[in-house]
mmCIF file of C-alpha atoms in Angstrom:
data_model
loop_
_atom_site.group_PDB
_atom_site.id
_atom_site.type_symbol
_atom_site.label_atom_id
_atom_site.label_comp_id
_atom_site.label_asym_id
_atom_site.label_seq_id
_atom_site.Cartn_x
_atom_site.Cartn_y
_atom_site.Cartn_z
ATOM 1 C CA MET Y 1 -48.456 -19.270 -17.773
ATOM 2 C CA HIS Y 2 -48.077 -22.328 -19.839
ATOM 3 C CA CYS Y 3 -45.128 -23.316 -22.578
ATOM 4 C CA THR Y 4 -44.388 -25.997 -24.317
ATOM 5 C CA ARG Y 5 -40.986 -27.081 -26.298
ATOM 6 C CA ILE Y 6 -41.491 -29.052 -29.094
ATOM 7 C CA SER Y 7 -38.557 -30.560 -31.671
ATOM 8 C CA LEU Y 8 -39.850 -30.284 -35.216
ATOM 9 C CA SER Y 9 -36.138 -31.577 -36.328
ATOM 10 C CA LEU Y 10 -35.582 -35.522 -36.610
ATOM 11 C CA ARG Y 11 -36.831 -36.555 -33.672
ATOM 12 C CA HIS Y 12 -39.949 -39.469 -33.292
ATOM 13 C CA SER Y 13 -43.050 -38.906 -32.227
ATOM 14 C CA ARG Y 14 -41.978 -35.043 -31.698
ATOM 15 C CA ASN Y 15 -45.227 -34.341 -34.404
ATOM 16 C CA ALA Y 16 -47.925 -36.110 -32.799
ATOM 17 C CA THR Y 17 -47.705 -33.427 -30.185
ATOM 18 C CA VAL Y 18 -47.721 -30.560 -32.668
ATOM 19 C CA TYR Y 19 -51.138 -32.281 -34.664
ATOM 20 C CA MET Y 20 -52.982 -32.330 -31.822
ATOM 21 C CA TYR Y 21 -51.936 -28.986 -30.655
ATOM 22 C CA ARG Y 22 -53.074 -27.342 -33.763
ATOM 23 C CA ILE Y 23 -55.971 -29.820 -34.660
ATOM 24 C CA VAL Y 24 -58.009 -28.828 -31.323
ATOM 25 C CA ASN Y 25 -56.185 -25.506 -30.887
ATOM 26 C CA LEU Y 26 -54.726 -25.916 -27.566
ATOM 27 C CA PRO Y 27 -54.126 -22.587 -25.358
ATOM 28 C CA VAL Y 28 -49.653 -23.192 -25.102
ATOM 29 C CA LYS Y 29 -47.094 -21.986 -26.362
ATOM 30 C CA ILE Y 30 -45.129 -23.726 -28.723
ATOM 31 C CA GLU Y 31 -41.009 -22.766 -29.008
ATOM 32 C CA LEU Y 32 -39.001 -24.914 -31.379
ATOM 33 C CA VAL Y 33 -35.995 -26.829 -30.382
ATOM 34 C CA LYS Y 34 -33.345 -27.606 -33.282
ATOM 35 C CA LEU Y 35 -31.611 -30.825 -32.247
ATOM 36 C CA HIS Y 36 -29.132 -30.816 -34.994
ATOM 37 C CA LYS Y 37 -27.980 -27.702 -33.538
ATOM 38 C CA ARG Y 38 -28.195 -29.602 -30.162
ATOM 39 C CA GLU Y 39 -29.930 -26.635 -28.572
ATOM 40 C CA HIS Y 40 -31.740 -29.377 -26.190
ATOM 41 C CA LYS Y 41 -28.089 -29.957 -24.662
ATOM 42 C CA SER Y 42 -27.751 -26.066 -24.129
ATOM 43 C CA GLU Y 43 -27.431 -24.543 -20.472
ATOM 44 C CA PRO Y 44 -30.909 -22.297 -21.137
ATOM 45 C CA PHE Y 45 -32.673 -25.523 -22.145
ATOM 46 C CA LEU Y 46 -31.335 -27.984 -19.604
ATOM 47 C CA ARG Y 47 -32.042 -25.349 -17.122
ATOM 48 C CA VAL Y 48 -35.743 -25.938 -17.738
ATOM 49 C CA ASN Y 49 -35.708 -29.958 -18.665
ATOM 50 C CA LYS Y 50 -32.702 -31.137 -16.985
ATOM 51 C CA PHE Y 51 -33.194 -34.687 -19.031
ATOM 52 C CA GLY Y 52 -32.315 -32.517 -22.468
ATOM 53 C CA GLN Y 53 -35.312 -34.154 -23.903
ATOM 54 C CA VAL Y 54 -38.014 -33.196 -26.259
ATOM 55 C CA PRO Y 55 -40.512 -32.806 -26.533
ATOM 56 C CA ALA Y 56 -40.938 -31.104 -23.003
ATOM 57 C CA LEU Y 57 -44.165 -29.482 -21.592
ATOM 58 C CA CYS Y 58 -42.884 -26.746 -18.906
ATOM 59 C CA VAL Y 59 -46.189 -25.800 -16.824
ATOM 60 C CA GLU Y 60 -46.796 -22.201 -14.649
ATOM 61 C CA ARG Y 61 -43.644 -20.601 -14.956
ATOM 62 C CA GLN Y 62 -43.131 -17.729 -12.793
ATOM 63 C CA LYS Y 63 -40.849 -15.455 -12.009
ATOM 64 C CA GLY Y 64 -38.382 -17.400 -14.167
ATOM 65 C CA GLN Y 65 -38.870 -20.715 -12.610
ATOM 66 C CA VAL Y 66 -40.362 -23.599 -13.870
ATOM 67 C CA LYS Y 67 -42.801 -25.503 -11.698
ATOM 68 C CA PHE Y 68 -43.483 -28.740 -13.666
ATOM 69 C CA VAL Y 69 -41.757 -30.006 -16.041
ATOM 70 C CA LEU Y 70 -42.910 -33.109 -18.157
ATOM 71 C CA SER Y 71 -41.126 -35.074 -21.019
ATOM 72 C CA GLU Y 72 -42.467 -38.197 -22.900
ATOM 73 C CA SER Y 73 -45.298 -37.704 -26.092
ATOM 74 C CA SER Y 74 -47.499 -40.167 -24.044
ATOM 75 C CA ALA Y 75 -47.406 -38.546 -21.017
ATOM 76 C CA ILE Y 76 -47.993 -34.993 -22.250
ATOM 77 C CA LEU Y 77 -50.827 -36.068 -24.782
ATOM 78 C CA LYS Y 78 -52.606 -37.569 -21.680
ATOM 79 C CA TYR Y 79 -51.822 -34.457 -19.581
ATOM 80 C CA LEU Y 80 -52.953 -32.228 -21.846
ATOM 81 C CA SER Y 81 -56.479 -34.054 -22.404
ATOM 82 C CA GLU Y 82 -57.065 -34.092 -18.813
ATOM 83 C CA LYS Y 83 -55.777 -30.742 -18.349
ATOM 84 C CA TYR Y 84 -58.103 -29.219 -21.205
ATOM 85 C CA PRO Y 85 -61.130 -32.072 -21.164
ATOM 86 C CA SER Y 86 -63.502 -29.802 -22.592
ATOM 87 C CA ILE Y 87 -61.323 -28.894 -25.486
ATOM 88 C CA VAL Y 88 -60.138 -32.257 -25.963
ATOM 89 C CA SER Y 89 -63.278 -33.912 -25.482
ATOM 90 C CA GLU Y 90 -64.998 -32.242 -27.786
ATOM 91 C CA SER Y 91 -62.682 -33.134 -30.817
ATOM 92 C CA LYS Y 92 -63.645 -36.610 -29.931
ATOM 93 C CA MET Y 93 -59.626 -37.430 -29.578
ATOM 94 C CA TYR Y 94 -60.073 -38.020 -25.813
ATOM 95 C CA SER Y 95 -63.085 -39.272 -23.522
ATOM 96 C CA ASP Y 96 -64.712 -38.307 -20.335
ATOM 97 C CA ASP Y 97 -65.731 -42.093 -19.966
ATOM 98 C CA LEU Y 98 -63.245 -43.908 -17.871
ATOM 99 C CA ARG Y 99 -63.845 -46.932 -19.750
ATOM 100 C CA GLU Y 100 -62.901 -45.339 -23.237
ATOM 101 C CA LYS Y 101 -59.913 -43.332 -21.221
ATOM 102 C CA ALA Y 102 -58.359 -47.001 -20.458
ATOM 103 C CA LYS Y 103 -58.807 -48.297 -24.099
ATOM 104 C CA ILE Y 104 -57.123 -45.301 -25.152
ATOM 105 C CA TRP Y 105 -54.268 -45.316 -22.309
ATOM 106 C CA SER Y 106 -53.642 -49.121 -23.232
ATOM 107 C CA ALA Y 107 -52.898 -48.483 -26.993
ATOM 108 C CA LEU Y 108 -50.502 -45.905 -25.995
ATOM 109 C CA ASP Y 109 -49.038 -48.262 -23.683
ATOM 110 C CA TRP Y 110 -48.913 -50.886 -26.190
ATOM 111 C CA TYR Y 111 -47.124 -48.864 -28.532
ATOM 112 C CA GLN Y 112 -44.248 -47.919 -26.558
ATOM 113 C CA THR Y 113 -42.909 -51.855 -26.663
ATOM 114 C CA THR Y 114 -43.562 -52.348 -29.768
ATOM 115 C CA ILE Y 115 -44.160 -49.791 -32.706
ATOM 116 C CA ARG Y 116 -42.709 -47.345 -30.877
ATOM 117 C CA SER Y 117 -39.192 -49.118 -30.103
ATOM 118 C CA SER Y 118 -38.779 -51.089 -33.510
ATOM 119 C CA ALA Y 119 -39.783 -49.050 -35.872
ATOM 120 C CA ALA Y 120 -37.466 -46.205 -33.987
ATOM 121 C CA GLY Y 121 -34.657 -48.793 -34.213
ATOM 122 C CA VAL Y 122 -35.009 -49.297 -37.997
ATOM 123 C CA SER Y 123 -35.419 -45.554 -38.484
ATOM 124 C CA TRP Y 124 -32.153 -44.547 -35.988
ATOM 125 C CA HIS Y 125 -29.851 -47.494 -37.346
ATOM 126 C CA ALA Y 126 -30.359 -46.837 -40.984
ATOM 127 C CA PHE Y 127 -30.719 -43.210 -41.447
ATOM 128 C CA VAL Y 128 -30.884 -41.234 -38.401
ATOM 129 C CA ALA Y 129 -27.611 -42.287 -36.332
ATOM 130 C CA GLY Y 130 -25.456 -41.005 -39.490
ATOM 131 C CA ASN Y 131 -27.480 -37.730 -39.313
ATOM 132 C CA MET Y 132 -26.803 -37.100 -35.902
ATOM 133 C CA GLY Y 133 -22.494 -38.135 -36.159
ATOM 134 C CA GLY Y 134 -23.295 -41.656 -35.440
ATOM 135 C CA LYS Y 135 -22.436 -44.398 -37.485
ATOM 136 C CA VAL Y 136 -25.773 -46.474 -39.456
ATOM 137 C CA SER Y 137 -25.951 -50.259 -39.052
ATOM 138 C CA LEU Y 138 -27.625 -52.875 -41.149
ATOM 139 C CA GLU Y 139 -27.318 -55.465 -38.640
ATOM 140 C CA LEU Y 140 -29.106 -53.512 -36.076
ATOM 141 C CA ALA Y 141 -31.472 -52.251 -38.977
ATOM 142 C CA LYS Y 142 -32.802 -55.526 -39.939
ATOM 143 C CA HIS Y 143 -32.664 -56.840 -36.268
ATOM 144 C CA TYR Y 144 -35.684 -54.038 -35.626
ATOM 145 C CA GLU Y 145 -37.253 -54.675 -38.886
ATOM 146 C CA GLU Y 146 -37.966 -58.114 -38.033
ATOM 147 C CA ARG Y 147 -39.272 -56.926 -34.395
ATOM 148 C CA LEU Y 148 -41.463 -53.759 -36.340
ATOM 149 C CA LYS Y 149 -42.985 -56.729 -39.081
ATOM 150 C CA MET Y 150 -44.066 -58.620 -35.591
ATOM 151 C CA SER Y 151 -45.811 -55.269 -34.016
ATOM 152 C CA LEU Y 152 -47.406 -54.309 -37.510
ATOM 153 C CA ASP Y 153 -49.070 -57.718 -38.124
ATOM 154 C CA VAL Y 154 -50.568 -57.210 -34.279
ATOM 155 C CA LEU Y 155 -51.757 -54.057 -35.277
ATOM 156 C CA GLU Y 156 -53.352 -55.345 -38.479
ATOM 157 C CA THR Y 157 -55.335 -58.443 -36.935
ATOM 158 C CA LEU Y 158 -55.921 -56.938 -33.344
ATOM 159 C CA ARG Y 159 -55.781 -53.319 -32.972
ATOM 160 C CA LEU Y 160 -57.253 -52.593 -35.772
ATOM 161 C CA GLY Y 161 -61.182 -53.385 -37.120
ATOM 162 C CA ASP Y 162 -62.863 -53.114 -40.769
ATOM 163 C CA THR Y 163 -65.279 -51.298 -39.218
ATOM 164 C CA PHE Y 164 -63.839 -48.241 -38.088
ATOM 165 C CA PRO Y 165 -60.181 -47.201 -39.481
ATOM 166 C CA PHE Y 166 -59.084 -45.816 -36.031
ATOM 167 C CA LEU Y 167 -57.236 -47.564 -33.385
ATOM 168 C CA ASN Y 168 -59.740 -49.905 -30.891
ATOM 169 C CA GLU Y 169 -62.014 -49.994 -34.104
ATOM 170 C CA ARG Y 170 -63.080 -46.182 -32.682
ATOM 171 C CA GLU Y 171 -65.398 -43.945 -35.240
ATOM 172 C CA HIS Y 172 -63.307 -41.281 -34.678
ATOM 173 C CA PRO Y 173 -59.334 -40.739 -34.168
ATOM 174 C CA SER Y 174 -58.240 -40.499 -30.348
ATOM 175 C CA ILE Y 175 -54.808 -39.206 -29.275
ATOM 176 C CA ALA Y 176 -53.412 -42.544 -29.251
ATOM 177 C CA ASP Y 177 -53.651 -42.476 -33.174
ATOM 178 C CA LEU Y 178 -51.848 -39.522 -33.485
ATOM 179 C CA LEU Y 179 -48.764 -40.873 -31.723
ATOM 180 C CA VAL Y 180 -48.922 -44.530 -32.946
ATOM 181 C CA ILE Y 181 -49.073 -43.212 -36.440
ATOM 182 C CA GLU Y 182 -45.883 -41.075 -36.309
ATOM 183 C CA ASP Y 183 -43.175 -43.715 -35.905
ATOM 184 C CA ILE Y 184 -44.385 -45.962 -38.789
ATOM 185 C CA VAL Y 185 -44.604 -42.633 -41.082
ATOM 186 C CA ASN Y 186 -41.370 -41.498 -40.383
ATOM 187 C CA LEU Y 187 -39.707 -44.668 -41.859
ATOM 188 C CA VAL Y 188 -40.549 -42.502 -45.049
ATOM 189 C CA VAL Y 189 -36.540 -41.802 -43.797
ATOM 190 C CA LEU Y 190 -35.607 -45.337 -45.231
ATOM 191 C CA LYS Y 191 -35.394 -43.731 -48.948
ATOM 192 C CA GLY Y 192 -32.614 -42.017 -48.293
ATOM 193 C CA SER Y 193 -31.224 -44.978 -46.017
ATOM 194 C CA PRO Y 194 -27.585 -46.041 -47.678
ATOM 195 C CA PHE Y 195 -29.418 -49.617 -47.138
ATOM 196 C CA ARG Y 196 -32.809 -48.940 -48.950
ATOM 197 C CA GLU Y 197 -32.508 -52.027 -51.035
ATOM 198 C CA GLU Y 198 -31.854 -54.365 -48.105
ATOM 199 C CA LEU Y 199 -34.710 -52.982 -46.149
ATOM 200 C CA SER Y 200 -38.740 -52.950 -47.106
ATOM 201 C CA SER Y 201 -40.067 -49.287 -47.642
ATOM 202 C CA LEU Y 202 -43.109 -47.792 -45.962
ATOM 203 C CA ASP Y 203 -44.778 -48.467 -49.374
ATOM 204 C CA GLN Y 204 -44.022 -51.941 -49.187
ATOM 205 C CA LEU Y 205 -44.963 -52.377 -45.289
ATOM 206 C CA LEU Y 206 -48.652 -50.647 -45.971
ATOM 207 C CA ALA Y 207 -49.123 -52.615 -49.186
ATOM 208 C CA GLU Y 208 -48.811 -55.941 -47.300
ATOM 209 C CA ARG Y 209 -51.112 -54.777 -44.546
ATOM 210 C CA PRO Y 210 -54.390 -52.994 -45.668
ATOM 211 C CA ARG Y 211 -56.162 -52.200 -42.533
ATOM 212 C CA VAL Y 212 -53.025 -50.176 -41.648
ATOM 213 C CA ARG Y 213 -52.566 -48.763 -44.772
ATOM 214 C CA LYS Y 214 -56.389 -47.390 -44.407
ATOM 215 C CA TRP Y 215 -55.545 -46.253 -41.003
ATOM 216 C CA ARG Y 216 -52.523 -43.855 -42.207
ATOM 217 C CA ASP Y 217 -54.723 -42.637 -44.694
ATOM 218 C CA ALA Y 218 -57.679 -41.680 -41.662
ATOM 219 C CA VAL Y 219 -55.168 -40.048 -39.492
ATOM 220 C CA MET Y 220 -53.416 -38.065 -42.476
ATOM 221 C CA ARG Y 221 -57.285 -36.830 -43.758
ATOM 222 C CA ILE Y 222 -58.226 -35.632 -39.853
ATOM 223 C CA ASN Y 223 -56.400 -32.378 -41.598
ATOM 224 C CA LYS Y 224 -54.095 -33.223 -44.532
ATOM 225 C CA PRO Y 225 -53.000 -29.455 -45.195
ATOM 226 C CA LEU Y 226 -51.638 -29.448 -41.646
ATOM 227 C CA TRP Y 227 -50.577 -33.111 -41.892
ATOM 228 C CA ASP Y 228 -48.191 -31.933 -45.215
ATOM 229 C CA GLU Y 229 -46.880 -28.823 -43.573
ATOM 230 C CA ILE Y 230 -45.644 -31.001 -40.352
ATOM 231 C CA HIS Y 231 -44.886 -33.915 -42.383
ATOM 232 C CA GLY Y 232 -43.011 -32.184 -45.274
ATOM 233 C CA VAL Y 233 -39.850 -31.610 -43.650
ATOM 234 C CA LEU Y 234 -39.316 -35.197 -43.097
ATOM 235 C CA GLU Y 235 -40.315 -35.857 -46.531
ATOM 236 C CA MET Y 236 -37.661 -33.190 -48.021
ATOM 237 C CA VAL Y 237 -34.749 -34.746 -45.919
ATOM 238 C CA ALA Y 238 -35.546 -38.190 -47.188
ATOM 239 C CA GLU Y 239 -35.441 -37.129 -50.380
ATOM 240 C CA ASN Y 240 -32.495 -35.075 -50.618
ATOM 241 C CA ALA Y 241 -30.878 -37.956 -49.028
ATOM 242 C CA SER Y 242 -32.164 -40.290 -51.840
ATOM 243 C CA LYS Y 243 -30.678 -37.770 -54.431
ATOM 244 C CA LYS Y 244 -27.585 -37.783 -52.746
ATOM 245 C CA ILE Y 245 -27.251 -41.784 -52.936
ATOM 246 C CA ASP Y 246 -28.307 -41.695 -56.765
ATOM 247 C CA SER Y 247 -25.341 -38.894 -57.516
ATOM 248 C CA GLU Y 248 -22.940 -40.795 -56.008
ATOM 249 C CA SER Y 249 -24.189 -44.308 -57.302
ATOM 250 C CA ARG Y 250 -23.864 -42.395 -61.051
ATOM 251 C CA ARG Y 251 -20.452 -40.772 -59.685
ATOM 252 C CA ARG Y 252 -18.793 -44.215 -59.259
ATOM 253 C CA ARG Y 253 -20.804 -46.205 -61.881
ATOM 254 C CA PHE Y 254 -18.944 -43.637 -63.861
ATOM 255 C CA ASP Y 255 -15.315 -44.096 -62.690
ATOM 256 C CA ASP Y 256 -15.886 -47.803 -62.884
ATOM 257 C CA VAL Y 257 -16.558 -47.617 -66.522
ATOM 258 C CA ALA Y 258 -13.518 -44.550 -67.012
ATOM 259 C CA SER Y 259 -11.284 -47.142 -65.136
ATOM 260 C CA MET Y 260 -12.246 -50.174 -67.457
ATOM 261 C CA SER Y 261 -11.802 -47.888 -70.406
ATOM 262 C CA ARG Y 262 -8.149 -47.383 -69.645
ATOM 263 C CA LEU Y 263 -7.179 -51.272 -69.317
#
């Protein structure tokens, strides 16, 4: 029996595994884990994955025991691609050729220390931390934003080309495209950040990098209805947070005007 626990709450990189699973119709079972309810730290989940992390891949559960657990989206995507080579290779998201595989691995490894660390840092310190019981920080968000811009510049000039829109100038998307794009599009949460005026928005970042924008659009078009379904929750959370900020701003202006009128 194969089971996969994947969070669909505010967790970076979670959607790449879901997107791949739904696109190529892999024979795995999806179980949703709600981070905002701390289900990933609950005793039942920790019995499955002692790291308390999502996504987590659970393989060959027999007599209530889990024989193999794998965390980290990059490792899970590679494992599933190797486990079901005929299914994934047919979609052209992976390859039987070692050199082609190595190029995909290279993109995934590069992402971990560049896009992943910087974009996740911006999102966390500008928005997510405040929704997970922590504190947001403009100073830290700005620090990671500078690193993010440098990483996006490398993506624009070296990792993407003009012949084909996908990473490594592939004609077809790979599992690397699905994963690398996630931390970038998750920056939509910045519209709901209290620092939204001080930080570059996702639209601004993409407008300055046409290849990255073209690549983002190409990954979205792989299955646009599915993309919208998976990412709709994040959009809704960001929009609601933005409306709340606007409402509080209007209330403060009203209070200021009322205070001035009493002087």
